[in-house]
CSV table of C-alpha atoms in Angstrom, one decimal:
chain,number,residue,atom,x,y,z
A,122,MET,CA,106.2,135.1,101.8
A,123,THR,CA,102.4,135.5,102.0
A,124,GLU,CA,101.3,137.5,105.0
A,125,ILE,CA,98.9,135.8,107.4
A,126,ILE,CA,97.0,137.8,110.0
A,127,ARG,CA,96.9,136.0,113.3
A,128,SER,CA,95.9,138.8,115.7
A,129,LEU,CA,92.3,139.6,116.5
A,130,GLN,CA,93.5,143.1,117.3
A,131,ASN,CA,94.6,143.8,113.7
A,132,PRO,CA,92.7,147.0,112.6
A,133,ARG,CA,91.4,145.4,109.4
A,134,ILE,CA,90.0,142.5,111.3
A,135,LYS,CA,88.5,144.7,114.0
A,136,GLN,CA,86.7,146.8,111.3
A,137,ALA,CA,85.5,143.7,109.5
A,138,VAL,CA,84.0,142.3,112.7
A,139,GLN,CA,82.3,145.6,113.4
A,140,LEU,CA,80.5,145.2,110.1
A,141,ARG,CA,78.3,142.5,111.8
A,142,ASN,CA,76.6,145.5,113.3
A,143,ALA,CA,73.9,147.2,111.1
A,144,ARG,CA,74.7,150.7,112.2
A,145,LYS,CA,78.4,150.2,111.2
A,146,ARG,CA,77.3,148.8,107.8
A,147,ARG,CA,75.2,151.9,107.2
A,148,GLU,CA,77.9,154.2,108.4
A,149,LEU,CA,80.6,152.7,106.1
A,150,ASP,CA,78.3,151.7,103.3
A,151,LEU,CA,79.8,148.2,103.4
A,152,MET,CA,78.5,144.6,103.9
A,153,VAL,CA,79.8,141.2,104.9
A,154,ILE,CA,79.4,138.2,102.6
A,155,ASP,CA,80.0,134.7,104.1
A,156,GLY,CA,80.8,131.7,102.0
A,157,VAL,CA,82.1,130.8,98.5
A,158,ARG,CA,78.8,130.5,96.7
A,159,GLU,CA,77.6,133.8,98.0
A,160,ILE,CA,80.8,135.6,97.1
A,161,GLN,CA,80.7,134.1,93.6
A,162,GLN,CA,77.2,135.3,93.2
A,163,ALA,CA,78.2,138.8,94.2
A,164,ILE,CA,81.1,138.9,91.8
A,165,GLN,CA,79.0,137.7,89.0
A,166,ALA,CA,76.5,140.5,89.7
A,167,GLY,CA,79.2,143.1,89.6
A,168,ILE,CA,79.3,143.9,93.3
A,169,GLU,CA,82.4,145.8,94.3
A,170,ILE,CA,84.5,143.5,96.5
A,171,LYS,CA,86.8,145.4,98.8
A,172,GLU,CA,88.6,142.5,100.4
A,173,ILE,CA,88.3,138.7,100.8
A,174,PHE,CA,89.6,137.1,104.0
A,175,ALA,CA,90.7,133.5,103.4
A,176,LEU,CA,91.5,130.8,105.8
A,177,GLU,CA,95.2,130.0,105.6
A,178,GLU,CA,94.9,126.2,105.3
A,179,GLN,CA,92.2,124.7,103.2
A,180,ASP,CA,91.5,121.4,101.5
A,181,SER,CA,92.0,120.9,97.8
A,182,SER,CA,88.4,121.7,96.8
A,183,GLU,CA,88.5,125.1,98.6
A,184,ASN,CA,91.9,125.8,97.0
A,185,GLU,CA,90.1,125.6,93.6
A,186,HIS,CA,87.8,128.5,94.8
A,187,ARG,CA,90.9,130.4,95.9
A,188,LYS,CA,92.2,130.4,92.3
A,189,ALA,CA,88.9,132.1,91.2
A,190,PHE,CA,89.5,134.9,93.7
A,191,THR,CA,93.2,135.5,92.8
A,192,GLN,CA,92.4,138.7,90.9
A,193,LEU,CA,90.8,140.2,94.0
A,194,ASN,CA,92.3,141.7,97.2
A,195,MET,CA,92.8,138.6,99.3
A,196,THR,CA,94.1,138.4,102.8
A,197,PHE,CA,95.0,135.2,104.6
A,198,VAL,CA,94.0,134.7,108.2
A,199,SER,CA,94.5,132.1,110.9
A,200,GLU,CA,91.7,129.8,112.0
A,201,PRO,CA,90.9,131.8,115.3
A,202,VAL,CA,90.7,135.0,113.2
A,203,MET,CA,88.4,133.4,110.7
A,204,GLU,CA,86.2,132.1,113.5
A,205,ARG,CA,85.8,135.6,114.7
A,206,LEU,CA,85.2,137.0,111.3
A,207,ALA,CA,82.6,134.4,110.5
A,208,TYR,CA,80.7,135.2,113.7
A,209,GLY,CA,79.9,131.6,114.8
A,210,GLU,CA,79.4,130.2,111.3
A,211,ARG,CA,81.1,126.8,110.9
A,212,ASN,CA,83.3,125.8,108.0
A,213,VAL,CA,83.3,129.2,106.3
A,214,PRO,CA,86.7,129.5,104.6
A,215,TYR,CA,86.0,132.9,103.0
A,216,VAL,CA,84.5,136.1,104.2
A,217,ALA,CA,84.2,139.1,101.9
A,218,ILE,CA,83.8,142.8,102.5
A,219,ALA,CA,81.9,144.5,99.7
A,220,LYS,CA,80.4,147.9,98.9
A,221,GLN,CA,76.6,148.1,99.2
A,222,PRO,CA,75.0,148.8,95.8
A,223,SER,CA,72.3,151.4,95.4
A,224,LEU,CA,68.8,150.6,96.6
A,225,LEU,CA,67.2,153.8,95.4
A,226,LEU,CA,63.8,153.3,93.6
A,227,ARG,CA,64.6,156.0,91.1
A,228,THR,CA,67.7,154.1,89.9
A,229,LEU,CA,66.0,150.7,89.8
A,230,LYS,CA,66.5,148.8,86.5
A,231,PRO,CA,64.1,145.9,86.4
A,232,ARG,CA,65.4,142.9,84.4
A,233,ASP,CA,64.1,140.9,81.4
A,234,ARG,CA,63.7,137.4,82.6
A,235,ARG,CA,64.8,135.9,79.3
A,236,SER,CA,68.2,137.6,79.2
A,237,ASN,CA,68.7,139.4,82.5
A,238,SER,CA,69.0,142.6,80.4
A,239,VAL,CA,67.2,145.8,81.5
A,240,LEU,CA,63.4,145.5,81.2
A,241,GLU,CA,61.9,148.0,78.8
A,242,SER,CA,58.5,147.1,77.3
A,243,GLU,CA,58.2,143.4,78.3
A,244,PRO,CA,55.5,142.3,80.7
A,245,GLY,CA,56.7,142.4,84.3
A,246,LEU,CA,56.3,140.5,87.5
A,247,ILE,CA,57.4,142.2,90.7
A,248,LEU,CA,57.4,141.1,94.4
A,249,VAL,CA,56.8,143.8,97.0
A,250,ILE,CA,57.8,143.0,100.6
A,251,ASP,CA,56.2,145.3,103.1
A,252,ARG,CA,57.8,145.7,106.6
A,253,VAL,CA,59.2,142.2,106.9
A,254,GLU,CA,61.3,141.8,110.0
A,255,LYS,CA,63.2,138.5,109.8
A,256,PRO,CA,66.3,138.3,107.6
A,257,GLY,CA,65.8,134.6,107.1
A,258,ASN,CA,62.4,135.2,105.5
A,259,LEU,CA,63.7,138.1,103.4
A,260,GLY,CA,66.5,135.9,102.1
A,261,ALA,CA,64.1,133.0,101.3
A,262,MET,CA,61.8,135.3,99.4
A,263,LEU,CA,64.7,136.8,97.4
A,264,ARG,CA,65.8,133.2,96.6
A,265,THR,CA,62.4,132.4,95.3
A,266,ALA,CA,62.2,135.7,93.4
A,267,ASP,CA,65.4,134.9,91.6
A,268,ALA,CA,64.2,131.3,90.8
A,269,VAL,CA,61.0,132.7,89.3
A,270,GLY,CA,62.8,135.4,87.4
A,271,VAL,CA,60.9,138.4,88.7
A,272,SER,CA,61.6,141.7,87.2
A,273,ALA,CA,62.4,143.3,90.6
A,274,VAL,CA,61.8,143.1,94.3
A,275,LEU,CA,60.7,146.3,96.1
A,276,LEU,CA,60.9,146.7,99.9
A,277,SER,CA,58.4,149.1,101.3
A,278,ASP,CA,59.1,150.6,104.8
A,279,PRO,CA,61.7,147.9,105.4
A,280,ILE,CA,62.4,146.8,108.9
A,281,CYS,CA,64.9,144.1,108.1
A,282,GLU,CA,68.1,145.5,106.6
A,283,VAL,CA,68.6,144.2,103.0
A,284,TRP,CA,72.3,143.6,103.5
A,285,ASN,CA,72.0,141.7,106.8
A,286,PRO,CA,74.5,138.8,106.6
A,287,ASN,CA,71.7,136.4,107.5
A,288,ALA,CA,69.5,137.6,104.6
A,289,ILE,CA,72.5,137.2,102.2
A,290,ARG,CA,73.2,133.7,103.5
A,291,SER,CA,69.5,132.7,103.5
A,292,SER,CA,69.2,133.8,99.9
A,293,LEU,CA,72.2,131.7,98.9
A,294,GLY,CA,73.6,134.8,97.2
A,295,ALA,CA,70.5,135.2,95.0
A,296,ILE,CA,70.1,138.6,96.7
A,297,PHE,CA,72.8,139.9,94.3
A,298,GLN,CA,71.0,138.6,91.2
A,299,VAL,CA,67.6,140.4,91.7
A,300,PRO,CA,67.1,144.1,91.1
A,301,ILE,CA,66.1,145.5,94.5
A,302,ALA,CA,64.9,148.9,95.7
A,303,THR,CA,63.6,150.2,99.0
A,304,ALA,CA,61.2,153.1,99.6
A,305,SER,CA,58.2,154.2,101.6
A,306,SER,CA,54.9,152.5,101.0
A,307,GLU,CA,53.6,155.6,99.4
A,308,ALA,CA,56.6,155.9,97.0
A,309,VAL,CA,56.4,152.2,96.0
A,310,ILE,CA,52.6,152.5,95.3
A,311,ASP,CA,53.1,155.6,93.3
A,312,TRP,CA,55.9,154.0,91.3
A,313,LEU,CA,53.8,150.9,90.6
A,314,ARG,CA,50.9,153.0,89.4
A,315,GLU,CA,53.2,155.1,87.2
A,316,GLN,CA,54.5,151.9,85.6
A,317,LYS,CA,50.9,150.6,85.2
A,318,PHE,CA,51.3,147.5,87.3
A,319,GLN,CA,48.2,145.6,88.6
A,320,ILE,CA,48.7,145.5,92.4
A,321,LEU,CA,47.7,142.3,94.2
A,322,ALA,CA,48.0,142.5,98.0
A,323,ALA,CA,47.9,139.3,100.1
A,324,ARG,CA,45.5,139.8,103.0
A,325,LEU,CA,43.8,137.4,105.3
A,326,GLN,CA,40.6,139.3,105.0
A,327,ALA,CA,40.5,139.5,101.2
A,328,SER,CA,37.3,138.2,99.6
A,329,GLU,CA,38.9,136.7,96.6
A,330,THR,CA,41.4,133.8,96.5
A,331,TYR,CA,44.5,134.3,94.4
A,332,ARG,CA,43.3,131.9,91.7
A,333,LYS,CA,40.1,133.8,91.0
A,334,VAL,CA,41.8,137.1,90.1
A,335,SER,CA,42.5,137.7,86.4
A,336,LEU,CA,46.0,138.8,85.8
A,337,GLN,CA,47.2,141.5,83.5
A,338,ASN,CA,50.6,141.6,81.8
A,339,LYS,CA,52.3,143.6,84.5
A,340,VAL,CA,51.6,142.3,88.1
A,341,ALA,CA,53.0,143.3,91.5
A,342,ILE,CA,52.4,140.9,94.3
A,343,VAL,CA,52.6,142.4,97.8
A,344,VAL,CA,53.2,140.4,101.0
A,345,GLY,CA,53.3,141.8,104.5
A,346,SER,CA,55.2,141.5,107.8
A,347,GLU,CA,55.1,138.3,109.8
A,348,ALA,CA,53.4,139.7,112.8
A,349,GLU,CA,51.1,142.4,111.4
A,350,GLY,CA,50.5,141.8,107.8
A,351,LEU,CA,50.3,144.7,105.3
A,352,GLY,CA,50.5,148.3,106.4
A,353,SER,CA,47.4,150.5,106.1
A,354,LYS,CA,48.7,152.1,102.9
A,355,TRP,CA,48.1,148.9,101.0
A,356,ILE,CA,44.4,148.7,102.0
A,357,GLN,CA,42.6,150.8,99.4
A,358,ASP,CA,40.0,150.3,96.7
A,359,SER,CA,42.5,150.6,93.8
A,360,ILE,CA,44.6,147.7,95.2
A,361,GLU,CA,43.1,144.2,94.8
A,362,GLY,CA,43.2,142.0,97.9
A,363,ILE,CA,43.9,138.3,97.4
A,364,ARG,CA,44.1,135.4,99.9
A,365,LEU,CA,45.3,131.9,100.1
A,366,PRO,CA,42.6,129.4,101.0
A,367,MET,CA,43.2,127.9,104.4
A,368,GLN,CA,41.4,124.7,105.4
A,369,GLY,CA,43.2,123.7,108.5
A,370,SER,CA,43.3,125.1,112.0
A,371,VAL,CA,45.9,127.9,111.3
A,372,ASP,CA,44.9,131.0,109.5
A,373,SER,CA,48.2,131.9,107.8
A,374,LEU,CA,51.4,130.6,106.3
A,375,ASN,CA,55.0,131.8,106.7
A,376,VAL,CA,55.4,134.9,104.6
A,377,SER,CA,58.1,133.3,102.5
A,378,VAL,CA,55.9,130.3,101.7
A,379,SER,CA,53.0,132.5,100.8
A,380,ALA,CA,55.2,134.6,98.5
A,381,ALA,CA,56.5,131.5,96.8
A,382,ILE,CA,53.0,130.1,96.1
A,383,LEU,CA,51.8,133.4,94.8
A,384,LEU,CA,54.8,134.1,92.6
A,385,TYR,CA,54.9,130.7,91.0
A,386,ASP,CA,51.1,130.8,90.3
A,387,ALA,CA,51.3,134.2,88.7
A,388,ALA,CA,54.4,133.2,86.7
A,389,ASN,CA,52.7,130.1,85.4
A,390,ARG,CA,49.5,131.9,84.5
A,391,MET,CA,51.5,134.7,82.7
A,392,ASP,CA,53.4,132.1,80.7
A,393,TRP,CA,56.5,133.4,82.5
A,394,PHE,CA,58.3,130.0,82.0
A,395,THR,CA,57.9,129.8,78.2
A,396,THR,CA,61.7,130.1,78.1
A,397,GLU,CA,62.3,127.8,81.0
A,398,ARG,CA,65.9,126.8,81.5
């Protein structure tokens, strides 16, 4: 008979609930993944799934997903337990606990947009996210980065934790498909220069609009925090400033919207979609 956990005091349930806390995630090097699509994306990317908690009673469509997870360590739980695990999320029949992959810049392996293989000599397009605070914005930018097929996403001096469950959910699981690394601003800038990337930093005060800047074959687009914009390290002569033209009463867009505009424009001008799927 299949065991069903019904107690909120079960040690495994208590530890899983604690992983909603960033400090506990860092301490245990684990993360929480909510939802079928997100878990499937993680599995496809080779993320190590430690355990999947599944609601004991599900409709036929969800049972089809259950079959896909049968090779993994699955634990069935009651509805009250799932409500606690899902932390207020509605209609979430699966919650996974997974190991956090490495985010070290020195181990980053940028991808080739055409095959998802490791990038070697192909032109590159990278998104750099500097000090962004909101997990929803981080997730949205990672979703766009995956859609565009960027080589990698670099987080400089990150404030928002990469594996925040809200960032994972906002990305629709795309967070697992994009090579990601975190480092200080200085380290990211040094790495981009070593790799011979043209660095374009989005700034309100930049003299040139993004369409007037000529693009090289390796481009890094940098966007800054919602409240303060880019950190001071990104304001230097060797880094080109670009801005979005603004004709209305507001002087800026949401950072995820700005990133999407800049990424798609750069991708189009670099013939990034010549192998469009």
